[in-house]
Amino acid sequence: AQSVTQLDSQVPVFEEAPVELRCNYSSSVSVYLFWYVQYPNQGLQLLLKYLSGSTLVKGINGFEAEFNKSQTSFHLRKPSVHISDTAEYFCAVKMNTGFQKLVFGTGTRLLVSP
Amino acid sequence: NAGVTQTPKFRVLKTGQSMTLLCAQDMNHEYMYWYRQDPGMGLRLIHYSVGEGTTAKGEVPDGYNVSRLKKQNFLLGLESAAPSQTSVYFCASSSGGTSGLYEQYFGPGTRLTVT
């Protein structure tokens, strides 16, 4: 079975600073990887996804993530954050065969302050 | 195009009461899902449906029932609410086929408190 680990429950950062949110997964088979963002009192919205091909994936709002198969990681990065990036970020994984459910990490709350 | 909508947005129940949460999507999606979100636990799948008339158990199905009588609607029922079911409930949908398995669209959530 797959599992997802987001070690950082909260990441405080100043506006315009770079940020990296960590995600590690475990799976015995190839997977698809996703990052979702949840703004306060809203549902989840897809930021980006890795299905195949280039290991560097670009998403919305200037975010990008890099798939590292050897380290089983899919860390999310942004070179310069804004106050509006304050939200909770979830990493998710699913097997790449058939209908398999998404497995979510526990989430990382990004707090951007001026 | 409203996407995924959920009703109600908030609800307070007493222990033992029942209620139904309604999820509707207007994207003609085949697959629908119910999740619960609890602090520090991420999202956990309660039940899901791969098409009209079908339902299946997810990770935490106990105490919940679901029905998918129409393709666009997915209902989540609590027959006898317990305080442990206090949570935020999210509905999601995704299209069928291989391309549709890659993105789930989420509703705004229902905040349920059981006292």
XYZ file of N, CA, C and O in Angstrom, chain A residues 32 34 36 38 41-46 49 51 88 90 94 98-102 104-107, chain B residues 31 33 35 37 40-43 45 48 50 57-58 90 101-109 111:
192
model
N 1.577 8.068 -9.405
C 1.352 9.441 -9.829
C 1.359 10.300 -8.564
O 0.904 9.849 -7.509
N 0.773 14.266 -6.656
C -0.019 15.489 -6.743
C 0.282 16.398 -5.553
O 0.603 15.923 -4.463
N -1.952 19.499 -3.693
C -3.181 20.273 -3.609
C -2.985 21.406 -2.611
O -2.241 21.259 -1.642
N -5.178 24.168 -0.073
C -6.461 24.479 0.549
C -6.362 25.834 1.224
O -5.674 25.979 2.239
N -11.061 27.908 4.788
C -12.504 27.704 4.615
C -12.904 27.381 3.176
O -14.019 27.706 2.746
N -11.997 26.747 2.444
C -12.313 26.353 1.074
C -11.983 24.878 0.867
O -11.353 24.233 1.719
N -12.391 24.355 -0.276
C -12.023 22.990 -0.649
C -10.623 22.949 -1.212
O -9.916 23.968 -1.265
N -10.189 21.767 -1.630
C -8.846 21.599 -2.165
C -8.818 21.924 -3.654
O -9.767 21.659 -4.393
N -7.693 22.449 -4.091
C -7.501 22.825 -5.496
C -6.182 22.240 -5.959
O -5.178 22.324 -5.241
N -6.159 21.655 -7.143
C -4.938 21.046 -7.645
C -3.908 22.111 -7.998
O -4.187 23.036 -8.753
N 0.785 18.235 -10.841
C 0.790 16.777 -10.801
C 1.955 16.246 -11.616
O 2.391 16.871 -12.594
N 2.841 12.846 -13.707
C 2.339 11.583 -14.250
C 3.474 10.791 -14.878
O 3.601 9.577 -14.685
N -2.970 25.666 3.436
C -2.490 24.321 3.766
C -2.246 23.581 2.463
O -3.047 23.661 1.525
N -1.299 19.906 0.586
C -1.370 18.460 0.739
C -0.679 17.769 -0.435
O -0.945 18.079 -1.593
N -1.122 8.203 -5.962
C -1.941 7.073 -6.356
C -1.128 6.162 -7.255
O -0.198 6.606 -7.927
N -4.869 1.178 -13.141
C -6.251 0.966 -12.752
C -6.809 2.085 -11.899
O -6.214 3.157 -11.768
N -7.953 1.823 -11.317
C -8.564 2.806 -10.442
C -8.046 2.601 -9.041
O -8.394 1.625 -8.389
N -7.200 3.483 -8.613
C -6.708 3.413 -7.252
C -6.943 4.747 -6.590
O -6.785 5.786 -7.201
N -7.286 4.700 -5.343
C -7.673 5.905 -4.646
C -6.463 6.780 -4.346
O -5.356 6.307 -4.199
N -6.716 8.084 -4.232
C -5.683 9.009 -3.787
C -5.416 8.802 -2.312
O -6.354 8.661 -1.533
N -3.634 10.787 0.776
C -3.155 12.127 1.115
C -2.186 12.091 2.285
O -2.309 11.266 3.199
N -1.242 13.033 2.268
C -0.435 13.290 3.444
C -1.237 14.094 4.456
O -2.380 14.484 4.199
N -0.632 14.362 5.591
C -1.332 15.045 6.678
C -1.370 16.561 6.509
O -2.004 17.253 7.279
N -0.657 17.072 5.512
C -0.725 18.491 5.212
C 0.371 19.310 5.876
O 0.890 18.944 6.938
N -16.816 9.492 -11.455
C -16.387 9.106 -10.117
C -16.694 10.200 -9.106
O -16.496 11.381 -9.385
N -16.552 11.014 -4.626
C -15.869 10.601 -3.396
C -16.385 11.424 -2.211
O -16.719 12.591 -2.364
N -14.827 12.477 1.578
C -13.684 12.471 2.495
C -14.086 13.168 3.796
O -14.973 14.003 3.824
N -12.016 15.413 6.876
C -10.745 16.057 7.202
C -10.708 16.368 8.684
O -11.558 17.095 9.185
N -4.470 17.291 11.658
C -3.308 16.420 11.751
C -3.450 15.076 11.076
O -2.555 14.231 11.168
N -4.578 14.853 10.383
C -4.796 13.542 9.766
C -5.012 13.634 8.270
O -5.255 12.625 7.609
N -4.960 14.822 7.717
C -5.181 14.941 6.284
C -6.602 14.568 5.900
O -7.522 14.677 6.708
N -6.771 14.133 4.675
C -8.086 13.694 4.192
C -8.134 12.180 4.159
O -7.212 11.533 3.663
N -10.579 8.879 3.014
C -11.694 8.520 2.141
C -12.727 7.701 2.913
O -12.392 6.686 3.518
N -16.737 5.875 -1.903
C -16.619 6.430 -3.233
C -17.545 5.678 -4.193
O -18.120 4.642 -3.832
N -17.903 4.698 -8.512
C -17.296 4.723 -9.844
C -18.349 4.869 -10.930
O -18.014 4.796 -12.122
N -16.592 1.029 -0.275
C -16.036 1.544 0.981
C -14.637 2.071 0.768
O -13.852 1.525 0.005
N -14.358 3.131 1.510
C -13.020 3.681 1.514
C -12.278 3.275 2.767
O -12.453 2.182 3.287
N -15.693 16.638 2.855
C -15.502 17.121 1.506
C -15.978 16.074 0.508
O -15.696 14.886 0.653
N -8.513 10.062 -14.240
C -8.144 9.593 -12.910
C -7.124 10.511 -12.253
O -6.695 10.265 -11.145
N -6.728 11.545 -12.944
C -5.597 12.308 -12.464
C -5.967 13.547 -11.678
O -5.100 14.129 -11.050
N -7.206 13.983 -11.739
C -7.537 15.183 -10.990
C -8.911 15.055 -10.369
O -9.883 14.728 -11.062
N -8.976 15.317 -9.088
C -10.246 15.346 -8.387
C -10.606 16.799 -8.118
O -9.760 17.594 -7.725
N -11.879 17.124 -8.319
C -12.388 18.463 -8.083
C -13.189 18.428 -6.788
O -14.074 17.589 -6.630
N -12.867 19.354 -5.891
C -13.446 19.322 -4.555
C -14.526 20.378 -4.357
O -14.458 21.475 -4.913
N -15.498 20.013 -3.537
C -16.492 20.966 -3.085
C -15.953 21.812 -1.944
O -14.833 21.577 -1.467
N -16.730 22.798 -1.467
C -16.250 23.723 -0.429
C -16.288 23.149 0.977
O -15.742 23.758 1.899
N -16.910 22.003 1.165
C -16.901 21.364 2.480
C -18.160 21.622 3.299
O -18.870 22.613 3.101
N -19.054 21.603 7.444
C -18.525 21.508 8.807
C -19.609 20.958 9.711
O -20.640 21.604 9.908
